[in-house]
Amino acid sequence: MKVVKTDSGLLYAEKDVEGIKTDFLIFASKHKSESGSPAFTAHVPGNWNAADMGGKPGQISKSDPISMKAMAVSLDRQRRKAGIDVGVGMEVDHHGPLCMTPCCFTEIGSTEKEWKNEGYAAAVASAIEDLDDAKSKVEVKEIAFCIGGGHYCPAFNKMELESGIAVAHVLPNYATDAVTMEAFMQAFERTTEEIDVVLIDWKGLKAPQREKMLKFINEAGAEWRKA
Protein backbone atom coordinates (compact mmCIF):
# COMPACT_ATOMS: atom_id res chain seq x y z
CA MET A 1 0.00 0.00 0.00
CA LYS A 2 1.27 3.45 -0.94
CA VAL A 3 0.21 6.67 0.79
CA VAL A 4 0.25 9.88 -1.26
CA LYS A 5 -0.39 13.43 -0.01
CA THR A 6 -1.97 15.86 -2.45
CA ASP A 7 -1.14 19.55 -2.73
CA SER A 8 -4.43 20.71 -4.24
CA GLY A 9 -7.02 19.16 -1.91
CA LEU A 10 -8.75 15.90 -2.70
CA LEU A 11 -11.70 17.36 -4.61
CA TYR A 12 -9.32 18.88 -7.16
CA ALA A 13 -6.64 16.20 -7.20
CA GLU A 14 -6.86 15.01 -10.83
CA LYS A 15 -3.25 15.94 -11.62
CA ASP A 16 -2.00 14.58 -8.30
CA VAL A 17 -3.38 11.09 -8.92
CA GLU A 18 -3.23 10.69 -12.71
CA GLY A 19 0.28 9.21 -12.56
CA ILE A 20 -0.49 6.72 -9.80
CA LYS A 21 -0.68 3.13 -11.02
CA THR A 22 -2.91 0.98 -8.83
CA ASP A 23 -5.91 -1.34 -9.06
CA PHE A 24 -7.92 0.70 -6.55
CA LEU A 25 -7.44 4.23 -5.26
CA ILE A 26 -8.81 5.28 -1.87
CA PHE A 27 -9.33 8.94 -0.99
CA ALA A 28 -9.11 9.11 2.81
CA SER A 29 -11.05 12.22 3.63
CA LYS A 30 -13.41 14.07 5.95
CA HIS A 31 -17.14 14.37 5.43
CA LYS A 32 -19.25 17.41 6.30
CA SER A 33 -23.04 17.43 6.57
CA GLU A 34 -25.69 19.95 7.51
CA SER A 35 -26.91 17.73 10.34
CA GLY A 36 -23.43 17.30 11.78
CA SER A 37 -24.25 13.68 12.66
CA PRO A 38 -21.21 11.43 13.23
CA ALA A 39 -20.78 8.92 10.41
CA PHE A 40 -18.35 6.90 8.35
CA THR A 41 -19.14 7.12 4.62
CA ALA A 42 -17.97 5.68 1.31
CA HIS A 43 -18.81 6.75 -2.23
CA VAL A 44 -17.55 7.11 -5.78
CA PRO A 45 -16.60 10.66 -6.83
CA GLY A 46 -18.15 12.29 -9.87
CA ASN A 47 -20.79 14.74 -11.05
CA TRP A 48 -24.03 13.69 -12.72
CA ASN A 49 -24.78 17.32 -13.53
CA ALA A 50 -22.86 20.48 -12.64
CA ALA A 51 -19.37 20.42 -11.12
CA ASP A 52 -19.57 22.71 -8.11
CA MET A 53 -16.88 20.96 -6.08
CA GLY A 54 -14.21 19.66 -8.43
CA GLY A 55 -14.33 17.20 -11.27
CA LYS A 56 -16.12 17.92 -14.53
CA PRO A 57 -19.82 18.48 -15.33
CA GLY A 58 -21.66 15.30 -16.30
CA GLN A 59 -18.63 13.09 -15.65
CA ILE A 60 -18.42 10.33 -13.03
CA SER A 61 -15.34 8.41 -11.95
CA LYS A 62 -14.62 4.73 -12.47
CA SER A 63 -15.99 2.36 -9.85
CA ASP A 64 -14.81 -0.97 -8.54
CA PRO A 65 -18.04 -2.10 -6.82
CA ILE A 66 -16.56 -5.16 -5.16
CA SER A 67 -13.71 -3.18 -3.61
CA MET A 68 -16.09 -0.42 -2.50
CA LYS A 69 -18.42 -2.96 -0.90
CA ALA A 70 -15.41 -4.47 0.87
CA MET A 71 -14.44 -0.96 2.01
CA ALA A 72 -17.86 -0.38 3.57
CA VAL A 73 -17.83 -3.82 5.21
CA SER A 74 -14.29 -3.24 6.50
CA LEU A 75 -15.27 0.16 7.93
CA ASP A 76 -18.23 -1.42 9.71
CA ARG A 77 -16.08 -4.23 11.06
CA GLN A 78 -13.36 -1.93 12.37
CA ARG A 79 -15.72 0.57 14.02
CA ARG A 80 -17.46 -2.33 15.79
CA LYS A 81 -14.11 -3.77 16.84
CA ALA A 82 -13.16 -0.39 18.31
CA GLY A 83 -16.52 -0.04 20.07
CA ILE A 84 -17.46 3.05 18.05
CA ASP A 85 -21.22 3.57 17.98
CA VAL A 86 -21.32 5.40 14.65
CA GLY A 87 -23.08 4.22 11.52
CA VAL A 88 -21.48 3.32 8.20
CA GLY A 89 -23.22 4.34 5.00
CA MET A 90 -22.87 5.32 1.38
CA GLU A 91 -23.31 8.61 -0.36
CA VAL A 92 -24.31 9.12 -3.97
CA ASP A 93 -21.70 9.86 -6.65
CA HIS A 94 -20.78 13.50 -6.11
CA HIS A 95 -17.92 16.04 -6.22
CA GLY A 96 -14.42 15.70 -7.64
CA PRO A 97 -11.91 14.63 -8.54
CA LEU A 98 -12.69 12.94 -11.83
CA CYS A 99 -10.64 9.75 -11.73
CA MET A 100 -10.41 6.98 -14.32
CA THR A 101 -8.59 4.69 -11.90
CA PRO A 102 -11.18 2.66 -9.95
CA CYS A 103 -11.65 4.56 -6.71
CA CYS A 104 -13.78 5.56 -3.76
CA PHE A 105 -13.81 8.11 -0.97
CA THR A 106 -13.62 6.81 2.59
CA GLU A 107 -14.63 9.51 5.04
CA ILE A 108 -14.99 10.52 8.68
CA GLY A 109 -17.97 12.76 9.34
CA SER A 110 -19.29 15.14 10.10
CA THR A 111 -17.70 17.87 12.27
CA GLU A 112 -14.28 18.91 13.48
CA LYS A 113 -14.88 16.92 16.67
CA GLU A 114 -15.02 13.66 14.68
CA TRP A 115 -12.25 14.70 12.27
CA LYS A 116 -9.86 15.13 15.22
CA ASN A 117 -10.92 11.91 16.96
CA GLU A 118 -7.87 9.64 16.88
CA GLY A 119 -9.99 6.56 17.53
CA TYR A 120 -12.11 7.28 14.47
CA ALA A 121 -9.01 7.89 12.36
CA ALA A 122 -7.45 4.65 13.59
CA ALA A 123 -10.61 2.72 12.66
CA VAL A 124 -10.55 4.13 9.13
CA ALA A 125 -6.82 3.41 8.80
CA SER A 126 -7.40 -0.17 9.96
CA ALA A 127 -10.28 -0.56 7.52
CA ILE A 128 -8.05 0.52 4.65
CA GLU A 129 -5.25 -1.80 5.75
CA ASP A 130 -7.75 -4.66 6.07
CA LEU A 131 -9.35 -4.08 2.67
CA ASP A 132 -7.74 -7.03 0.86
CA ASP A 133 -8.88 -9.43 3.57
CA ALA A 134 -12.40 -7.96 3.54
CA LYS A 135 -12.52 -8.21 -0.24
CA SER A 136 -11.56 -11.89 -0.13
CA LYS A 137 -14.49 -12.60 2.21
CA VAL A 138 -17.38 -10.62 0.71
CA GLU A 139 -19.81 -12.67 -1.36
CA VAL A 140 -21.08 -10.75 -4.39
CA LYS A 141 -23.95 -12.13 -6.42
CA GLU A 142 -25.01 -9.00 -8.29
CA ILE A 143 -23.50 -5.68 -9.37
CA ALA A 144 -26.04 -2.88 -9.20
CA PHE A 145 -26.47 0.65 -10.51
CA CYS A 146 -28.76 2.32 -7.98
CA ILE A 147 -31.18 5.15 -8.74
CA GLY A 148 -33.40 7.30 -6.55
CA GLY A 149 -33.70 8.51 -3.00
CA GLY A 150 -31.68 11.17 -1.26
CA HIS A 151 -28.00 11.86 -0.80
CA TYR A 152 -27.40 9.20 1.85
CA CYS A 153 -28.87 6.25 -0.07
CA PRO A 154 -31.49 5.12 2.47
CA ALA A 155 -32.77 2.31 0.24
CA PHE A 156 -29.33 0.96 -0.61
CA ASN A 157 -27.12 1.14 2.50
CA LYS A 158 -28.28 -2.06 4.16
CA MET A 159 -27.94 -4.11 0.98
CA GLU A 160 -24.38 -2.85 0.49
CA LEU A 161 -23.40 -3.98 3.99
CA GLU A 162 -25.51 -7.11 4.41
CA SER A 163 -26.56 -8.59 1.06
CA GLY A 164 -24.86 -10.14 -1.95
CA ILE A 165 -25.29 -6.91 -3.93
CA ALA A 166 -22.33 -4.62 -4.65
CA VAL A 167 -23.21 -1.05 -5.60
CA ALA A 168 -21.34 0.43 -8.55
CA HIS A 169 -22.81 3.95 -8.76
CA VAL A 170 -25.70 5.85 -7.17
CA LEU A 171 -27.77 8.45 -9.04
CA PRO A 172 -29.94 10.42 -6.55
CA ASN A 173 -33.42 11.78 -7.13
CA TYR A 174 -32.22 15.40 -7.20
CA ALA A 175 -29.90 14.67 -10.14
CA THR A 176 -32.37 12.79 -12.35
CA ASP A 177 -34.16 15.82 -13.79
CA ALA A 178 -31.05 17.21 -15.47
CA VAL A 179 -29.00 14.05 -16.06
CA THR A 180 -28.28 13.29 -19.71
CA MET A 181 -28.27 9.90 -21.39
CA GLU A 182 -24.55 10.32 -21.95
CA ALA A 183 -23.87 10.76 -18.24
CA PHE A 184 -26.32 7.96 -17.38
CA MET A 185 -24.47 5.49 -19.60
CA GLN A 186 -21.21 6.18 -17.79
CA ALA A 187 -22.52 4.06 -14.91
CA PHE A 188 -22.23 1.04 -17.22
CA GLU A 189 -19.06 2.17 -18.98
CA ARG A 190 -17.10 3.29 -15.91
CA THR A 191 -17.37 0.20 -13.74
CA THR A 192 -14.84 -2.60 -13.51
CA GLU A 193 -17.57 -5.25 -13.46
CA GLU A 194 -20.57 -5.72 -15.71
CA ILE A 195 -23.73 -4.20 -14.23
CA ASP A 196 -26.28 -6.97 -13.62
CA VAL A 197 -29.26 -4.88 -12.57
CA VAL A 198 -30.49 -1.32 -12.12
CA LEU A 199 -32.18 -0.93 -8.74
CA ILE A 200 -34.78 1.80 -8.38
CA ASP A 201 -35.85 3.37 -5.11
CA TRP A 202 -39.41 3.59 -6.44
CA LYS A 203 -40.77 5.77 -3.65
CA GLY A 204 -37.64 7.88 -3.77
CA LEU A 205 -38.52 9.24 -7.23
CA LYS A 206 -41.42 11.35 -8.45
CA ALA A 207 -43.53 9.93 -11.27
CA PRO A 208 -41.89 12.03 -14.04
CA GLN A 209 -38.45 11.05 -12.73
CA ARG A 210 -39.39 7.36 -12.77
CA GLU A 211 -40.67 7.73 -16.34
CA LYS A 212 -37.41 9.34 -17.47
CA MET A 213 -35.23 6.76 -15.72
CA LEU A 214 -37.21 3.83 -17.15
CA LYS A 215 -36.81 5.32 -20.61
CA PHE A 216 -33.04 5.58 -20.10
CA ILE A 217 -32.86 2.04 -18.71
CA ASN A 218 -34.77 0.64 -21.68
CA GLU A 219 -32.54 2.53 -24.11
CA ALA A 220 -29.52 1.06 -22.33
CA GLY A 221 -31.01 -2.42 -22.66
CA ALA A 222 -30.57 -3.04 -18.93
CA GLU A 223 -32.54 -5.17 -16.48
CA TRP A 224 -34.17 -3.36 -13.57
CA ARG A 225 -36.26 -3.93 -10.46
CA LYS A 226 -37.56 -2.02 -7.48
CA ALA A 227 -35.19 -1.87 -4.51
mmCIF file of C-alpha atoms in Angstrom:
data_model
loop_
_atom_site.group_PDB
_atom_site.id
_atom_site.type_symbol
_atom_site.label_atom_id
_atom_site.label_comp_id
_atom_site.label_asym_id
_atom_site.label_seq_id
_atom_site.Cartn_x
_atom_site.Cartn_y
_atom_site.Cartn_z
ATOM 1 C CA MET A 1 0.000 0.000 0.000
ATOM 2 C CA LYS A 2 1.271 3.446 -0.937
ATOM 3 C CA VAL A 3 0.206 6.674 0.787
ATOM 4 C CA VAL A 4 0.253 9.879 -1.261
ATOM 5 C CA LYS A 5 -0.386 13.426 -0.006
ATOM 6 C CA THR A 6 -1.974 15.859 -2.449
ATOM 7 C CA ASP A 7 -1.144 19.546 -2.732
ATOM 8 C CA SER A 8 -4.426 20.707 -4.245
ATOM 9 C CA GLY A 9 -7.020 19.164 -1.910
ATOM 10 C CA LEU A 10 -8.751 15.898 -2.704
ATOM 11 C CA LEU A 11 -11.702 17.364 -4.613
ATOM 12 C CA TYR A 12 -9.320 18.880 -7.160
ATOM 13 C CA ALA A 13 -6.639 16.199 -7.197
ATOM 14 C CA GLU A 14 -6.859 15.013 -10.830
ATOM 15 C CA LYS A 15 -3.255 15.941 -11.618
ATOM 16 C CA ASP A 16 -1.996 14.583 -8.299
ATOM 17 C CA VAL A 17 -3.382 11.095 -8.922
ATOM 18 C CA GLU A 18 -3.226 10.686 -12.712
ATOM 19 C CA GLY A 19 0.275 9.208 -12.562
ATOM 20 C CA ILE A 20 -0.491 6.717 -9.796
ATOM 21 C CA LYS A 21 -0.681 3.127 -11.019
ATOM 22 C CA THR A 22 -2.914 0.978 -8.828
ATOM 23 C CA ASP A 23 -5.909 -1.336 -9.057
ATOM 24 C CA PHE A 24 -7.917 0.704 -6.551
ATOM 25 C CA LEU A 25 -7.439 4.225 -5.258
ATOM 26 C CA ILE A 26 -8.807 5.280 -1.866
ATOM 27 C CA PHE A 27 -9.325 8.936 -0.995
ATOM 28 C CA ALA A 28 -9.114 9.109 2.814
ATOM 29 C CA SER A 29 -11.054 12.222 3.630
ATOM 30 C CA LYS A 30 -13.414 14.065 5.955
ATOM 31 C CA HIS A 31 -17.143 14.368 5.428
ATOM 32 C CA LYS A 32 -19.249 17.408 6.301
ATOM 33 C CA SER A 33 -23.035 17.433 6.568
ATOM 34 C CA GLU A 34 -25.688 19.953 7.512
ATOM 35 C CA SER A 35 -26.914 17.732 10.344
ATOM 36 C CA GLY A 36 -23.429 17.297 11.778
ATOM 37 C CA SER A 37 -24.246 13.683 12.659
ATOM 38 C CA PRO A 38 -21.212 11.430 13.234
ATOM 39 C CA ALA A 39 -20.782 8.919 10.412
ATOM 40 C CA PHE A 40 -18.354 6.901 8.345
ATOM 41 C CA THR A 41 -19.136 7.124 4.624
ATOM 42 C CA ALA A 42 -17.973 5.683 1.313
ATOM 43 C CA HIS A 43 -18.811 6.747 -2.226
ATOM 44 C CA VAL A 44 -17.554 7.110 -5.784
ATOM 45 C CA PRO A 45 -16.596 10.663 -6.834
ATOM 46 C CA GLY A 46 -18.152 12.294 -9.872
ATOM 47 C CA ASN A 47 -20.787 14.740 -11.050
ATOM 48 C CA TRP A 48 -24.028 13.695 -12.716
ATOM 49 C CA ASN A 49 -24.778 17.321 -13.534
ATOM 50 C CA ALA A 50 -22.857 20.483 -12.638
ATOM 51 C CA ALA A 51 -19.367 20.418 -11.121
ATOM 52 C CA ASP A 52 -19.568 22.711 -8.109
ATOM 53 C CA MET A 53 -16.877 20.963 -6.078
ATOM 54 C CA GLY A 54 -14.207 19.663 -8.431
ATOM 55 C CA GLY A 55 -14.326 17.196 -11.272
ATOM 56 C CA LYS A 56 -16.115 17.917 -14.535
ATOM 57 C CA PRO A 57 -19.815 18.480 -15.335
ATOM 58 C CA GLY A 58 -21.660 15.302 -16.299
ATOM 59 C CA GLN A 59 -18.627 13.095 -15.652
ATOM 60 C CA ILE A 60 -18.417 10.327 -13.034
ATOM 61 C CA SER A 61 -15.339 8.410 -11.951
ATOM 62 C CA LYS A 62 -14.623 4.731 -12.467
ATOM 63 C CA SER A 63 -15.993 2.361 -9.852
ATOM 64 C CA ASP A 64 -14.808 -0.972 -8.541
ATOM 65 C CA PRO A 65 -18.037 -2.097 -6.822
ATOM 66 C CA ILE A 66 -16.556 -5.165 -5.158
ATOM 67 C CA SER A 67 -13.712 -3.178 -3.606
ATOM 68 C CA MET A 68 -16.090 -0.422 -2.502
ATOM 69 C CA LYS A 69 -18.417 -2.962 -0.897
ATOM 70 C CA ALA A 70 -15.414 -4.468 0.875
ATOM 71 C CA MET A 71 -14.444 -0.963 2.011
ATOM 72 C CA ALA A 72 -17.860 -0.380 3.573
ATOM 73 C CA VAL A 73 -17.827 -3.815 5.215
ATOM 74 C CA SER A 74 -14.291 -3.243 6.499
ATOM 75 C CA LEU A 75 -15.275 0.158 7.929
ATOM 76 C CA ASP A 76 -18.226 -1.416 9.713
ATOM 77 C CA ARG A 77 -16.076 -4.232 11.059
ATOM 78 C CA GLN A 78 -13.362 -1.926 12.367
ATOM 79 C CA ARG A 79 -15.718 0.574 14.022
ATOM 80 C CA ARG A 80 -17.464 -2.333 15.794
ATOM 81 C CA LYS A 81 -14.114 -3.772 16.840
ATOM 82 C CA ALA A 82 -13.164 -0.394 18.314
ATOM 83 C CA GLY A 83 -16.520 -0.036 20.070
ATOM 84 C CA ILE A 84 -17.457 3.053 18.054
ATOM 85 C CA ASP A 85 -21.216 3.565 17.982
ATOM 86 C CA VAL A 86 -21.318 5.400 14.647
ATOM 87 C CA GLY A 87 -23.078 4.219 11.520
ATOM 88 C CA VAL A 88 -21.477 3.325 8.196
ATOM 89 C CA GLY A 89 -23.222 4.337 5.000
ATOM 90 C CA MET A 90 -22.868 5.323 1.380
ATOM 91 C CA GLU A 91 -23.312 8.614 -0.363
ATOM 92 C CA VAL A 92 -24.307 9.120 -3.971
ATOM 93 C CA ASP A 93 -21.704 9.861 -6.652
ATOM 94 C CA HIS A 94 -20.776 13.503 -6.107
ATOM 95 C CA HIS A 95 -17.918 16.040 -6.216
ATOM 96 C CA GLY A 96 -14.417 15.703 -7.643
ATOM 97 C CA PRO A 97 -11.908 14.628 -8.544
ATOM 98 C CA LEU A 98 -12.691 12.943 -11.835
ATOM 99 C CA CYS A 99 -10.640 9.748 -11.729
ATOM 100 C CA MET A 100 -10.412 6.981 -14.321
ATOM 101 C CA THR A 101 -8.589 4.688 -11.901
ATOM 102 C CA PRO A 102 -11.178 2.659 -9.954
ATOM 103 C CA CYS A 103 -11.654 4.563 -6.705
ATOM 104 C CA CYS A 104 -13.781 5.562 -3.759
ATOM 105 C CA PHE A 105 -13.813 8.111 -0.969
ATOM 106 C CA THR A 106 -13.620 6.814 2.594
ATOM 107 C CA GLU A 107 -14.633 9.513 5.036
ATOM 108 C CA ILE A 108 -14.988 10.519 8.677
ATOM 109 C CA GLY A 109 -17.969 12.762 9.344
ATOM 110 C CA SER A 110 -19.287 15.140 10.100
ATOM 111 C CA THR A 111 -17.704 17.866 12.273
ATOM 112 C CA GLU A 112 -14.280 18.908 13.481
ATOM 113 C CA LYS A 113 -14.881 16.915 16.670
ATOM 114 C CA GLU A 114 -15.021 13.665 14.680
ATOM 115 C CA TRP A 115 -12.250 14.699 12.270
ATOM 116 C CA LYS A 116 -9.861 15.127 15.217
ATOM 117 C CA ASN A 117 -10.921 11.910 16.956
ATOM 118 C CA GLU A 118 -7.869 9.644 16.876
ATOM 119 C CA GLY A 119 -9.995 6.558 17.526
ATOM 120 C CA TYR A 120 -12.114 7.284 14.468
ATOM 121 C CA ALA A 121 -9.011 7.890 12.362
ATOM 122 C CA ALA A 122 -7.453 4.655 13.593
ATOM 123 C CA ALA A 123 -10.609 2.724 12.660
ATOM 124 C CA VAL A 124 -10.545 4.133 9.127
ATOM 125 C CA ALA A 125 -6.820 3.409 8.798
ATOM 126 C CA SER A 126 -7.395 -0.166 9.955
ATOM 127 C CA ALA A 127 -10.284 -0.565 7.524
ATOM 128 C CA ILE A 128 -8.050 0.522 4.654
ATOM 129 C CA GLU A 129 -5.254 -1.801 5.749
ATOM 130 C CA ASP A 130 -7.754 -4.663 6.068
ATOM 131 C CA LEU A 131 -9.350 -4.076 2.668
ATOM 132 C CA ASP A 132 -7.743 -7.028 0.862
ATOM 133 C CA ASP A 133 -8.882 -9.430 3.571
ATOM 134 C CA ALA A 134 -12.398 -7.964 3.543
ATOM 135 C CA LYS A 135 -12.519 -8.215 -0.239
ATOM 136 C CA SER A 136 -11.555 -11.892 -0.126
ATOM 137 C CA LYS A 137 -14.492 -12.596 2.207
ATOM 138 C CA VAL A 138 -17.381 -10.623 0.710
ATOM 139 C CA GLU A 139 -19.810 -12.666 -1.356
ATOM 140 C CA VAL A 140 -21.076 -10.751 -4.386
ATOM 141 C CA LYS A 141 -23.948 -12.135 -6.425
ATOM 142 C CA GLU A 142 -25.006 -9.003 -8.293
ATOM 143 C CA ILE A 143 -23.500 -5.684 -9.369
ATOM 144 C CA ALA A 144 -26.044 -2.876 -9.199
ATOM 145 C CA PHE A 145 -26.468 0.654 -10.510
ATOM 146 C CA CYS A 146 -28.763 2.324 -7.985
ATOM 147 C CA ILE A 147 -31.184 5.147 -8.742
ATOM 148 C CA GLY A 148 -33.402 7.302 -6.545
ATOM 149 C CA GLY A 149 -33.697 8.511 -3.004
ATOM 150 C CA GLY A 150 -31.682 11.166 -1.258
ATOM 151 C CA HIS A 151 -28.005 11.864 -0.801
ATOM 152 C CA TYR A 152 -27.396 9.204 1.855
ATOM 153 C CA CYS A 153 -28.866 6.255 -0.070
ATOM 154 C CA PRO A 154 -31.492 5.120 2.471
ATOM 155 C CA ALA A 155 -32.769 2.313 0.240
ATOM 156 C CA PHE A 156 -29.334 0.957 -0.613
ATOM 157 C CA ASN A 157 -27.118 1.140 2.501
ATOM 158 C CA LYS A 158 -28.276 -2.063 4.163
ATOM 159 C CA MET A 159 -27.943 -4.110 0.977
ATOM 160 C CA GLU A 160 -24.375 -2.849 0.493
ATOM 161 C CA LEU A 161 -23.401 -3.979 3.993
ATOM 162 C CA GLU A 162 -25.506 -7.111 4.411
ATOM 163 C CA SER A 163 -26.562 -8.587 1.058
ATOM 164 C CA GLY A 164 -24.857 -10.137 -1.952
ATOM 165 C CA ILE A 165 -25.289 -6.913 -3.934
ATOM 166 C CA ALA A 166 -22.331 -4.616 -4.647
ATOM 167 C CA VAL A 167 -23.211 -1.049 -5.598
ATOM 168 C CA ALA A 168 -21.341 0.430 -8.546
ATOM 169 C CA HIS A 169 -22.810 3.949 -8.760
ATOM 170 C CA VAL A 170 -25.696 5.852 -7.167
ATOM 171 C CA LEU A 171 -27.765 8.446 -9.036
ATOM 172 C CA PRO A 172 -29.943 10.423 -6.554
ATOM 173 C CA ASN A 173 -33.423 11.784 -7.128
ATOM 174 C CA TYR A 174 -32.219 15.396 -7.197
ATOM 175 C CA ALA A 175 -29.897 14.667 -10.143
ATOM 176 C CA THR A 176 -32.368 12.785 -12.349
ATOM 177 C CA ASP A 177 -34.162 15.817 -13.791
ATOM 178 C CA ALA A 178 -31.051 17.209 -15.474
ATOM 179 C CA VAL A 179 -28.998 14.052 -16.055
ATOM 180 C CA THR A 180 -28.280 13.295 -19.710
ATOM 181 C CA MET A 181 -28.273 9.899 -21.386
ATOM 182 C CA GLU A 182 -24.550 10.324 -21.955
ATOM 183 C CA ALA A 183 -23.872 10.756 -18.242
ATOM 184 C CA PHE A 184 -26.323 7.962 -17.383
ATOM 185 C CA MET A 185 -24.468 5.489 -19.604
ATOM 186 C CA GLN A 186 -21.206 6.175 -17.790
ATOM 187 C CA ALA A 187 -22.519 4.060 -14.907
ATOM 188 C CA PHE A 188 -22.229 1.042 -17.222
ATOM 189 C CA GLU A 189 -19.056 2.170 -18.979
ATOM 190 C CA ARG A 190 -17.095 3.288 -15.909
ATOM 191 C CA THR A 191 -17.372 0.201 -13.737
ATOM 192 C CA THR A 192 -14.837 -2.597 -13.513
ATOM 193 C CA GLU A 193 -17.573 -5.252 -13.459
ATOM 194 C CA GLU A 194 -20.573 -5.724 -15.714
ATOM 195 C CA ILE A 195 -23.731 -4.203 -14.229
ATOM 196 C CA ASP A 196 -26.283 -6.967 -13.615
ATOM 197 C CA VAL A 197 -29.264 -4.883 -12.574
ATOM 198 C CA VAL A 198 -30.489 -1.323 -12.118
ATOM 199 C CA LEU A 199 -32.175 -0.932 -8.741
ATOM 200 C CA ILE A 200 -34.781 1.803 -8.378
ATOM 201 C CA ASP A 201 -35.847 3.374 -5.110
ATOM 202 C CA TRP A 202 -39.409 3.593 -6.439
ATOM 203 C CA LYS A 203 -40.775 5.766 -3.650
ATOM 204 C CA GLY A 204 -37.643 7.877 -3.771
ATOM 205 C CA LEU A 205 -38.521 9.240 -7.226
ATOM 206 C CA LYS A 206 -41.417 11.355 -8.455
ATOM 207 C CA ALA A 207 -43.531 9.926 -11.273
ATOM 208 C CA PRO A 208 -41.885 12.025 -14.043
ATOM 209 C CA GLN A 209 -38.453 11.047 -12.726
ATOM 210 C CA ARG A 210 -39.391 7.361 -12.772
ATOM 211 C CA GLU A 211 -40.670 7.727 -16.335
ATOM 212 C CA LYS A 212 -37.414 9.341 -17.473
ATOM 213 C CA MET A 213 -35.234 6.756 -15.721
ATOM 214 C CA LEU A 214 -37.211 3.833 -17.150
ATOM 215 C CA LYS A 215 -36.813 5.320 -20.615
ATOM 216 C CA PHE A 216 -33.044 5.583 -20.099
ATOM 217 C CA ILE A 217 -32.863 2.041 -18.711
ATOM 218 C CA ASN A 218 -34.772 0.642 -21.682
ATOM 219 C CA GLU A 219 -32.540 2.528 -24.106
ATOM 220 C CA ALA A 220 -29.522 1.060 -22.329
ATOM 221 C CA GLY A 221 -31.006 -2.420 -22.656
ATOM 222 C CA ALA A 222 -30.566 -3.041 -18.929
ATOM 223 C CA GLU A 223 -32.535 -5.165 -16.480
ATOM 224 C CA TRP A 224 -34.171 -3.364 -13.565
ATOM 225 C CA ARG A 225 -36.264 -3.926 -10.463
ATOM 226 C CA LYS A 226 -37.556 -2.019 -7.485
ATOM 227 C CA ALA A 227 -35.186 -1.875 -4.507
#
